[in-house]
Coordinates of C-alpha atoms in Angstrom, one line a residue:
M911 CA 6.9 -5.9 -27.6
A912 CA 8.0 -7.5 -30.6
N913 CA 11.7 -8.5 -29.5
A914 CA 11.3 -11.9 -27.6
S915 CA 14.4 -12.1 -26.0
P916 CA 15.0 -12.2 -22.3
P917 CA 14.7 -8.5 -20.6
R918 CA 18.0 -7.4 -19.2
I919 CA 18.8 -4.5 -17.2
F920 CA 20.8 -1.5 -18.3
P921 CA 23.6 -0.3 -16.3
I922 CA 22.7 3.5 -15.1
P923 CA 25.7 5.8 -14.6
A924 CA 25.8 6.8 -10.4
S925 CA 26.9 10.4 -11.8
F926 CA 22.9 10.2 -13.4
L927 CA 21.0 9.7 -10.2
P928 CA 21.8 11.8 -7.2
S929 CA 20.8 15.0 -9.0
F930 CA 17.0 14.0 -9.4
L931 CA 15.8 11.4 -7.3
P932 CA 13.5 12.8 -4.7
F933 CA 14.3 14.0 -0.9
S934 CA 18.1 14.6 -2.0
N935 CA 20.6 15.8 0.8
D936 CA 22.0 18.3 -1.7
P937 CA 21.0 22.2 0.1
H938 CA 21.3 23.8 -3.2
P939 CA 19.3 21.9 -5.8
T940 CA 19.4 22.7 -9.5
L941 CA 16.3 24.7 -11.2
D942 CA 15.7 21.8 -13.3
P943 CA 16.2 18.7 -10.8
F944 CA 14.2 16.3 -13.3
P945 CA 16.8 15.7 -16.0
L946 CA 15.8 14.0 -19.1
P947 CA 16.8 10.4 -19.1
P948 CA 20.0 9.1 -21.0
P949 CA 19.6 7.9 -24.7
C950 CA 19.2 4.4 -24.1
Y951 CA 15.5 4.9 -23.1
K952 CA 13.5 5.5 -25.8
L953 CA 10.8 8.2 -24.7
G954 CA 10.0 9.1 -28.2
S955 CA 9.1 12.8 -28.5
A956 CA 7.1 13.1 -25.0
P957 CA 6.5 16.1 -23.5
A958 CA 9.9 17.5 -21.6
S959 CA 7.6 17.4 -18.0
S960 CA 6.3 13.8 -18.7
R961 CA 9.8 12.7 -19.5
R962 CA 11.3 13.8 -16.5
V963 CA 8.8 12.4 -14.5
A964 CA 9.1 9.0 -16.3
S965 CA 12.7 9.2 -15.7
R966 CA 12.3 9.5 -12.0
L967 CA 9.9 6.5 -12.2
V968 CA 12.2 4.3 -14.2
V969 CA 15.2 4.6 -12.3
A970 CA 13.6 4.7 -9.1
L971 CA 11.7 1.2 -10.0
H972 CA 14.8 0.3 -12.1
C973 CA 17.2 0.5 -8.9
A974 CA 14.9 -0.7 -6.3
H975 CA 14.7 -4.2 -8.3
D976 CA 18.5 -4.7 -9.2
P977 CA 20.8 -5.4 -6.6
P978 CA 23.9 -4.9 -8.6
I979 CA 23.0 -1.2 -9.4
R980 CA 22.5 -0.5 -5.8
A981 CA 25.9 -1.9 -5.2
Q982 CA 27.2 0.3 -7.6
L983 CA 25.4 3.5 -5.9
G984 CA 27.4 2.6 -2.8
H985 CA 24.1 2.6 -0.8
P986 CA 23.8 6.2 -0.3
P987 CA 21.2 7.0 2.6
N988 CA 19.3 9.6 0.4
I989 CA 19.0 7.2 -2.2
M990 CA 18.3 3.8 -0.8
A991 CA 15.2 5.9 1.3
Q992 CA 13.6 6.1 -2.1
L993 CA 14.5 2.8 -3.5
K994 CA 12.4 0.9 -0.8
A995 CA 11.6 -2.4 -1.8
A996 CA 9.9 -1.9 -4.9
R997 CA 9.5 -5.5 -6.5
V998 CA 8.8 -5.5 -10.2
A999 CA 9.7 -7.2 -13.2
D1000 CA 13.2 -6.4 -15.2
V1001 CA 12.7 -3.5 -17.1
P1002 CA 12.2 -4.0 -20.6
M1003 CA 14.8 -3.5 -22.8
A1004 CA 13.9 -0.6 -24.9
L1005 CA 11.0 1.1 -23.3
D1006 CA 9.7 2.4 -26.8
V1007 CA 6.3 4.1 -26.3
L1008 CA 3.6 1.7 -27.6
A1009 CA 1.9 2.8 -31.0
A1010 CA -0.9 5.3 -30.2
G1011 CA -2.7 3.5 -33.1
A1012 CA -2.7 0.1 -31.9
P1013 CA -6.3 -0.9 -30.9
A1014 CA -6.1 -1.9 -27.3
T1015 CA -3.7 1.2 -26.4
S1016 CA -6.3 3.6 -28.4
A1017 CA -9.2 2.0 -26.3
I1018 CA -7.9 2.7 -22.9
L1019 CA -6.3 6.1 -23.4
A1020 CA -9.9 7.0 -24.6
E1021 CA -11.3 5.6 -21.5
V1022 CA -8.6 7.2 -19.3
D1023 CA -8.8 10.6 -21.4
A1024 CA -12.8 10.8 -21.5
A1025 CA -12.5 9.8 -17.5
G1026 CA -10.1 12.8 -16.6
A1027 CA -12.2 15.2 -19.0
R1028 CA -15.3 14.4 -17.2
S1029 CA -13.5 15.1 -13.8
A1030 CA -12.0 18.1 -15.2
A1031 CA -15.6 19.5 -16.4
A1032 CA -16.9 18.8 -13.0
G1033 CA -14.3 20.9 -11.4
G1034 CA -12.3 18.6 -9.9
G1035 CA -9.3 18.3 -12.2
G1036 CA -7.3 15.2 -11.7
G1037 CA -6.6 12.6 -8.8
G1038 CA -10.7 11.7 -8.0
G1039 CA -12.7 15.0 -8.0
G1040 CA -11.0 17.1 -5.8
Q1041 CA -11.1 14.6 -3.2
R1042 CA -8.8 14.5 -0.2
F1043 CA -6.1 12.0 -1.4
A1044 CA -5.8 9.7 1.6
V1045 CA -2.5 8.0 2.8
I1046 CA -2.8 5.0 5.1
G1047 CA -0.2 3.6 7.3
H1048 CA 0.2 -0.3 6.6
R1049 CA -0.1 -2.2 9.8
G1050 CA 0.4 0.8 11.2
K1051 CA 3.9 2.8 10.3
G1052 CA 4.6 0.1 8.1
M1053 CA 4.9 -3.7 7.9
N1054 CA 8.0 -5.6 9.3
A1055 CA 10.2 -7.4 6.6
L1056 CA 12.2 -8.9 9.2
A1057 CA 14.9 -10.2 5.9
S1058 CA 15.1 -6.7 4.4
P1059 CA 18.3 -4.6 4.5
D1060 CA 16.2 -1.4 5.3
R1061 CA 16.1 -0.8 9.1
R1062 CA 12.9 1.3 8.6
M1063 CA 11.2 -2.0 7.9
Q1064 CA 12.3 -3.4 11.4
E1065 CA 11.8 0.1 13.1
V1066 CA 8.6 -1.0 15.1
K1067 CA 6.5 -3.8 15.8
E1068 CA 3.8 -4.1 12.9
N1069 CA 0.0 -4.2 14.2
S1070 CA 1.1 -2.7 17.6
L1071 CA -0.6 0.1 19.7
R1072 CA 2.7 1.7 19.3
S1073 CA 3.2 1.4 15.5
F1074 CA -0.5 2.8 15.0
N1075 CA 0.4 5.8 17.5
E1076 CA 3.6 6.3 15.8
A1077 CA 1.8 6.5 12.5
A1078 CA -0.4 9.2 14.2
R1079 CA 2.6 11.3 14.4
F1080 CA 2.6 12.3 10.7
P1081 CA -0.5 13.2 8.4
V1082 CA -2.1 9.8 7.7
D1083 CA -6.1 9.5 7.5
Y1084 CA -6.2 5.7 8.5
V1085 CA -4.1 3.1 9.8
E1086 CA -4.5 -0.5 8.0
F1087 CA -4.4 -3.7 10.1
D1088 CA -5.3 -7.1 10.3
V1089 CA -8.0 -8.7 12.5
Q1090 CA -8.6 -12.2 13.3
V1091 CA -11.2 -13.8 16.0
T1092 CA -9.6 -16.0 18.8
K1093 CA -11.2 -19.9 19.7
D1094 CA -13.1 -17.8 22.6
G1095 CA -14.6 -14.9 20.2
C1096 CA -12.0 -12.1 21.0
P1097 CA -10.9 -10.1 17.6
V1098 CA -7.0 -9.7 17.8
I1099 CA -4.8 -8.0 15.7
F1100 CA -2.5 -10.2 14.0
H1101 CA -1.6 -10.6 10.1
D1102 CA -0.2 -14.2 9.7
N1103 CA -2.4 -17.0 10.0
F1104 CA 0.2 -19.0 12.1
I1105 CA 2.1 -17.8 15.2
F1106 CA 5.3 -19.4 16.1
T1107 CA 7.3 -20.0 18.9
K1108 CA 10.3 -22.2 20.2
E1109 CA 10.1 -24.3 22.9
D1110 CA 12.8 -26.8 24.5
G1111 CA 15.1 -26.3 21.2
K1112 CA 11.8 -27.2 18.8
I1113 CA 9.7 -24.8 16.4
L1114 CA 6.5 -24.8 17.5
D1115 CA 3.5 -23.2 15.7
K1116 CA -0.6 -22.6 16.2
R1117 CA -3.3 -21.2 14.2
V1118 CA -4.1 -17.9 15.5
T1119 CA -7.9 -18.7 15.4
D1120 CA -7.0 -22.2 17.2
L1121 CA -5.8 -20.1 20.6
Q1122 CA -7.6 -18.8 23.4
L1123 CA -7.0 -15.0 24.1
E1124 CA -5.2 -15.8 27.0
D1125 CA -2.8 -18.0 25.2
F1126 CA -2.2 -15.6 22.2
L1127 CA -1.4 -12.7 24.5
L1128 CA 1.3 -14.9 25.8
Y1129 CA 3.6 -14.4 22.9
G1130 CA 5.9 -11.7 22.8
P1131 CA 6.7 -8.8 25.3
Q1132 CA 4.2 -8.6 27.9
N1133 CA 2.4 -5.3 29.4
E1134 CA 3.2 -6.8 32.6
Q1135 CA 6.3 -5.3 34.2
G1136 CA 9.1 -7.9 34.5
K1137 CA 7.0 -10.7 33.0
G1138 CA 8.3 -12.4 30.1
G1139 CA 6.1 -14.0 27.1
K1140 CA 6.9 -16.9 24.9
P1141 CA 9.5 -16.3 22.2
L1142 CA 7.7 -14.8 19.0
L1143 CA 9.4 -15.9 15.8
R1144 CA 8.1 -15.6 12.0
K1145 CA 8.1 -17.3 9.1
L1146 CA 9.3 -15.7 6.2
K1147 CA 7.9 -16.3 2.7
D1148 CA 11.0 -18.5 1.5
G1149 CA 10.2 -20.9 4.5
R1150 CA 12.9 -19.6 6.9
I1151 CA 12.0 -19.1 10.7
V1152 CA 13.6 -16.0 12.0
N1153 CA 13.4 -14.1 15.5
W1154 CA 10.6 -11.3 15.4
N1155 CA 13.4 -8.6 16.2
V1156 CA 12.4 -5.1 15.5
Q1157 CA 14.0 -1.7 17.3
S1158 CA 10.9 -0.7 19.4
D1159 CA 9.0 -4.1 20.2
D1160 CA 5.4 -3.9 21.7
P1161 CA 2.8 -6.3 22.8
L1162 CA 0.5 -8.1 20.8
C1163 CA -3.1 -6.3 21.1
T1164 CA -6.8 -6.7 20.8
L1165 CA -9.2 -4.8 18.9
Q1166 CA -10.6 -3.2 21.9
E1167 CA -7.3 -2.0 22.9
A1168 CA -6.7 -0.3 20.0
F1169 CA -10.2 1.6 20.0
E1170 CA -9.5 2.4 23.7
K1171 CA -5.5 3.3 23.1
V1172 CA -4.9 4.8 19.8
N1173 CA -4.7 8.4 19.0
P1174 CA -8.8 9.3 18.2
R1175 CA -8.1 11.4 15.2
L1176 CA -7.0 8.3 13.2
G1177 CA -9.3 6.2 11.2
F1178 CA -8.9 2.6 11.1
N1179 CA -9.1 0.3 8.1
I1180 CA -10.1 -3.2 9.5
E1181 CA -8.9 -5.8 7.2
L1182 CA -11.3 -9.3 7.9
K1183 CA -8.5 -11.7 7.9
F1184 CA -9.1 -15.2 6.5
D1185 CA -6.8 -18.2 5.4
D1186 CA -7.1 -18.7 1.9
N1187 CA -6.7 -22.3 2.3
L1188 CA -9.7 -22.7 4.2
E1189 CA -13.3 -22.6 3.5
Y1190 CA -15.6 -21.0 5.1
Q1191 CA -19.5 -21.4 5.6
E1192 CA -21.8 -18.3 5.8
E1193 CA -23.0 -19.5 9.0
E1194 CA -19.1 -19.4 10.5
L1195 CA -18.3 -16.2 8.7
T1196 CA -21.0 -14.6 10.2
C1197 CA -20.5 -15.7 13.5
I1198 CA -16.5 -14.2 13.3
L1199 CA -18.0 -10.7 11.7
Q1200 CA -20.5 -10.5 14.4
A1201 CA -18.1 -10.8 17.1
I1202 CA -15.6 -7.7 15.4
L1203 CA -18.8 -5.6 14.9
K1204 CA -19.9 -6.0 18.4
V1205 CA -16.3 -4.5 19.8
V1206 CA -16.8 -1.9 17.0
F1207 CA -20.2 -0.5 17.6
E1208 CA -19.3 -0.8 21.1
Y1209 CA -16.1 1.3 20.9
A1210 CA -15.7 3.3 17.9
K1211 CA -17.7 6.2 18.4
D1212 CA -16.9 9.1 16.2
R1213 CA -13.8 7.1 14.7
P1214 CA -13.9 6.5 10.5
I1215 CA -14.1 3.1 10.0
I1216 CA -13.3 1.0 6.4
F1217 CA -13.4 -2.7 6.2
S1218 CA -11.8 -4.8 3.8
S1219 CA -11.3 -8.3 3.1
F1220 CA -9.8 -10.6 0.1
Q1221 CA -12.5 -13.4 1.1
P1222 CA -15.4 -12.1 -1.4
D1223 CA -17.9 -14.0 1.2
A1224 CA -16.8 -12.2 4.1
A1225 CA -17.0 -9.0 2.8
Q1226 CA -20.4 -9.6 1.1
V1227 CA -21.5 -10.9 4.9
M1228 CA -20.2 -7.7 6.3
R1229 CA -21.9 -5.5 3.9
K1230 CA -25.1 -7.5 4.9
L1231 CA -24.7 -7.4 8.5
Q1232 CA -24.3 -3.6 8.8
S1233 CA -24.7 -0.6 6.7
T1234 CA -22.9 2.2 8.9
Y1235 CA -19.4 1.5 7.7
P1236 CA -18.2 1.3 4.1
V1237 CA -16.9 -2.2 3.0
Y1238 CA -14.0 -2.5 0.4
F1239 CA -13.1 -5.6 -1.6
L1240 CA -9.5 -6.5 -1.4
T1241 CA -8.1 -7.8 -4.9
N1242 CA -4.5 -8.4 -6.4
G1243 CA -6.0 -6.7 -9.5
G1244 CA -5.3 -9.7 -11.7
T1245 CA -1.5 -10.0 -10.4
E1246 CA -1.9 -13.5 -8.7
I1247 CA -4.6 -16.0 -9.8
Y1248 CA -7.0 -17.7 -7.5
A1249 CA -9.6 -20.7 -7.8
D1250 CA -12.4 -18.0 -7.0
V1251 CA -12.6 -16.1 -10.2
R1252 CA -13.9 -13.4 -8.2
R1253 CA -10.4 -12.4 -6.9
N1254 CA -8.6 -12.6 -10.4
S1255 CA -9.1 -9.2 -11.9
L1256 CA -10.8 -5.6 -11.4
E1257 CA -13.4 -5.9 -13.4
E1258 CA -14.8 -9.1 -11.5
A1259 CA -14.1 -6.8 -8.7
I1260 CA -16.1 -4.2 -9.8
K1261 CA -19.2 -6.8 -10.5
L1262 CA -18.9 -8.2 -6.8
C1263 CA -19.1 -4.8 -5.6
L1264 CA -22.2 -3.8 -7.6
A1265 CA -23.7 -7.0 -6.9
S1266 CA -23.2 -6.7 -3.3
G1267 CA -23.6 -3.1 -2.6
M1268 CA -19.9 -2.7 -1.3
Q1269 CA -18.7 0.5 -1.4
G1270 CA -14.9 0.4 -2.7
I1271 CA -11.8 -1.8 -4.3
V1272 CA -8.3 -1.8 -2.9
S1273 CA -6.4 -3.2 -5.5
E1274 CA -2.5 -4.1 -5.7
A1275 CA -0.9 -0.8 -7.3
R1276 CA 0.2 -3.2 -10.0
G1277 CA -2.8 -4.3 -11.3
I1278 CA -3.8 -0.4 -11.7
F1279 CA -0.7 0.4 -13.8
R1280 CA -1.3 -2.8 -15.8
H1281 CA -5.0 -2.2 -16.3
P1282 CA -5.2 1.6 -16.6
A1283 CA -8.8 1.4 -18.3
A1284 CA -10.1 -0.2 -15.0
V1285 CA -10.0 3.3 -13.3
P1286 CA -12.6 5.2 -15.1
K1287 CA -14.7 2.1 -14.8
I1288 CA -14.3 2.0 -11.3
K1289 CA -15.2 5.6 -11.0
E1290 CA -18.3 5.6 -13.2
A1291 CA -19.4 2.9 -10.9
N1292 CA -19.2 5.2 -8.0
L1293 CA -16.6 3.2 -6.4
S1294 CA -13.8 4.5 -4.1
L1295 CA -10.2 3.5 -5.3
L1296 CA -7.6 2.6 -2.8
T1297 CA -4.2 0.7 -3.7
Y1298 CA -1.5 -1.1 -1.7
G1299 CA 1.8 -3.0 -2.4
T1300 CA 5.5 -1.9 -2.7
L1301 CA 5.1 0.1 -5.3
N1302 CA 3.3 2.5 -3.4
N1303 CA 6.8 3.3 -1.2
V1304 CA 8.0 5.3 -4.6
P1305 CA 6.5 9.0 -4.2
E1306 CA 6.3 8.9 -8.6
A1307 CA 4.3 5.9 -8.7
V1308 CA 1.9 7.5 -6.0
Y1309 CA 1.8 10.5 -7.9
M1310 CA 1.1 8.9 -10.9
Q1311 CA -2.2 7.6 -9.3
H1312 CA -3.3 10.5 -8.3
L1313 CA -3.6 11.6 -11.6
M1314 CA -5.0 8.8 -12.8
G1315 CA -7.9 8.8 -10.3
V1316 CA -7.1 6.7 -7.6
N1317 CA -8.5 8.0 -4.1
G1318 CA -5.6 7.0 -1.5
V1319 CA -2.7 4.9 -0.8
I1320 CA -1.9 2.2 1.8
V1321 CA 1.9 2.8 2.1
D1322 CA 5.0 1.4 4.5
L1323 CA 7.1 4.2 4.7
V1324 CA 4.4 6.5 6.3
Q1325 CA 6.8 9.7 7.1
E1326 CA 8.9 9.7 3.2
I1327 CA 5.0 8.9 1.5
T1328 CA 3.1 11.7 3.5
E1329 CA 6.0 14.6 2.8
A1330 CA 5.9 13.5 -0.8
V1331 CA 2.2 13.7 -1.0
S1332 CA 2.1 16.9 1.0
E1333 CA 5.1 18.5 -1.7
L1334 CA 3.3 17.1 -4.9
I1335 CA -0.6 17.1 -4.4
T1336 CA -1.3 19.2 -1.6
V1337 CA -1.7 22.9 -2.4
P1338 CA -0.8 25.3 0.5
E1339 CA -3.0 27.7 1.3
P1340 CA -2.3 31.1 -0.5
D1341 CA -0.8 33.9 2.0
L1342 CA -3.3 36.6 1.9
N1343 CA -0.6 39.2 2.7
A1344 CA 1.7 38.2 -0.4
D1345 CA 1.1 39.3 -4.0
N1346 CA -1.2 37.6 -6.1
L1347 CA 1.2 36.7 -8.3
S1348 CA 3.9 35.5 -5.8
N1349 CA 0.4 33.1 -4.6
G1350 CA 0.1 31.7 -8.0
A1351 CA 3.6 31.1 -8.4
A1352 CA 3.9 29.1 -5.2
K1353 CA 0.9 26.8 -6.1
D1354 CA 2.4 26.4 -9.6
A1355 CA 5.7 25.1 -7.7
A1356 CA 3.9 23.0 -5.2
T1357 CA 1.4 20.6 -7.4
P1358 CA 2.8 19.7 -11.0
H1359 CA 0.8 20.2 -13.8
F1360 CA 0.2 17.3 -16.6
S1361 CA -1.9 17.9 -19.7
Q1362 CA -4.2 14.7 -20.8
C1363 CA -1.4 14.2 -23.5
E1364 CA 1.2 13.7 -20.9
I1365 CA -0.9 11.4 -18.5
S1366 CA -1.4 9.3 -21.6
F1367 CA 2.5 9.0 -22.2
L1368 CA 2.9 8.1 -18.9
L1369 CA -0.1 5.2 -19.0
R1370 CA 1.7 3.9 -21.7
L1371 CA 4.5 4.0 -20.2
I1372 CA 4.2 2.5 -16.6
P1373 CA 3.0 -0.9 -17.7
E1374 CA 6.1 -1.6 -19.6
L1375 CA 7.7 -1.0 -16.2
V1376 CA 5.4 -3.3 -14.3
Q1377 CA 4.7 -6.3 -16.5

């Protein structure tokens, strides 16, 4: 934007919000639950339906980021349910639509529109050619954010059998979890590189991959009745170390246990976890991945499996070692910069996948919104595209990704997002006993329709919100 002054937050009247934020408790919603945004949001001459969805996106992301606005709203439960932890930059001072004539914008929109036209011509419409839009539970029923005031983020221990089976109560397609291999060669499910405990008043930490399996399983609650484990602590991003307290705790588990004890209908998105601060030789990666594959081949049976990794070499080696299951490359999509250039953009991710024969990309959602032109390039490369990140806890952001052609999302708020996807994306089966016109009306009500012009408008707006 031309104005170089620091961005600031607009105050939003509380009276503007509850009437249109999703999942309102109002038993009598208005016929038009998506009012247009107030004049301070300069949304130009965009079509009304786009402005309504845009207004929901603006306010949902806006309030999720800004504590004073949350305080102004008095933390009403139905609103806070939708403002879960979307960490975005301040909304710019003016949300002017980017000039359609600007070369960069025109190129982006031309590519996106062309991809949409090709998809429509193939009979698929938006959202990836008519394929099922997948919802994947992050670390099961959601990660544990121990410093968050949102109690749902401490509801059940992440990366546990209980969390996976809780997620299975909802229409998720997969659960995502992190696998590391202990010093004695056993694949275990744990996200952090280090595990923390307290002994004699002192905080102790050990690298997970330096532990024997027996030692790893001693942390936290135990399966054996009456047996207590070592206190399990966690180091937060700000450096604080806190007790790993959740409402529903569960013991640490192995990959084999997940195959044996998790609802067999659930697919597994197995993230191959490696430390960004360590260098790995191919021989070492091969040994680690073979230990994981041994368990997968023995216990997976008919369960759908996806492998993914932020470590480019690990993803490539996994693709070399087997061709039974798809391998996806995980990337921040340019939202963070690393010494390894393969990790620094969606374009690099595409090149790596094509060179290595990988089947898909998992990108931070902000990377997709900042660079929407990458989506048609990914689809043209015949790669699947999933996203992760806190923006995926905002239903409107998920729906926009469906329109853009994303194949699925990894989410923390499993219940809320599966409900939103069911309402916004899944067209209900027609009632054969009802009048055809009624069926048509039901389908129209279930799934909003957007023209390419409207989608283009939203694609101009969203990068402004996430820069």
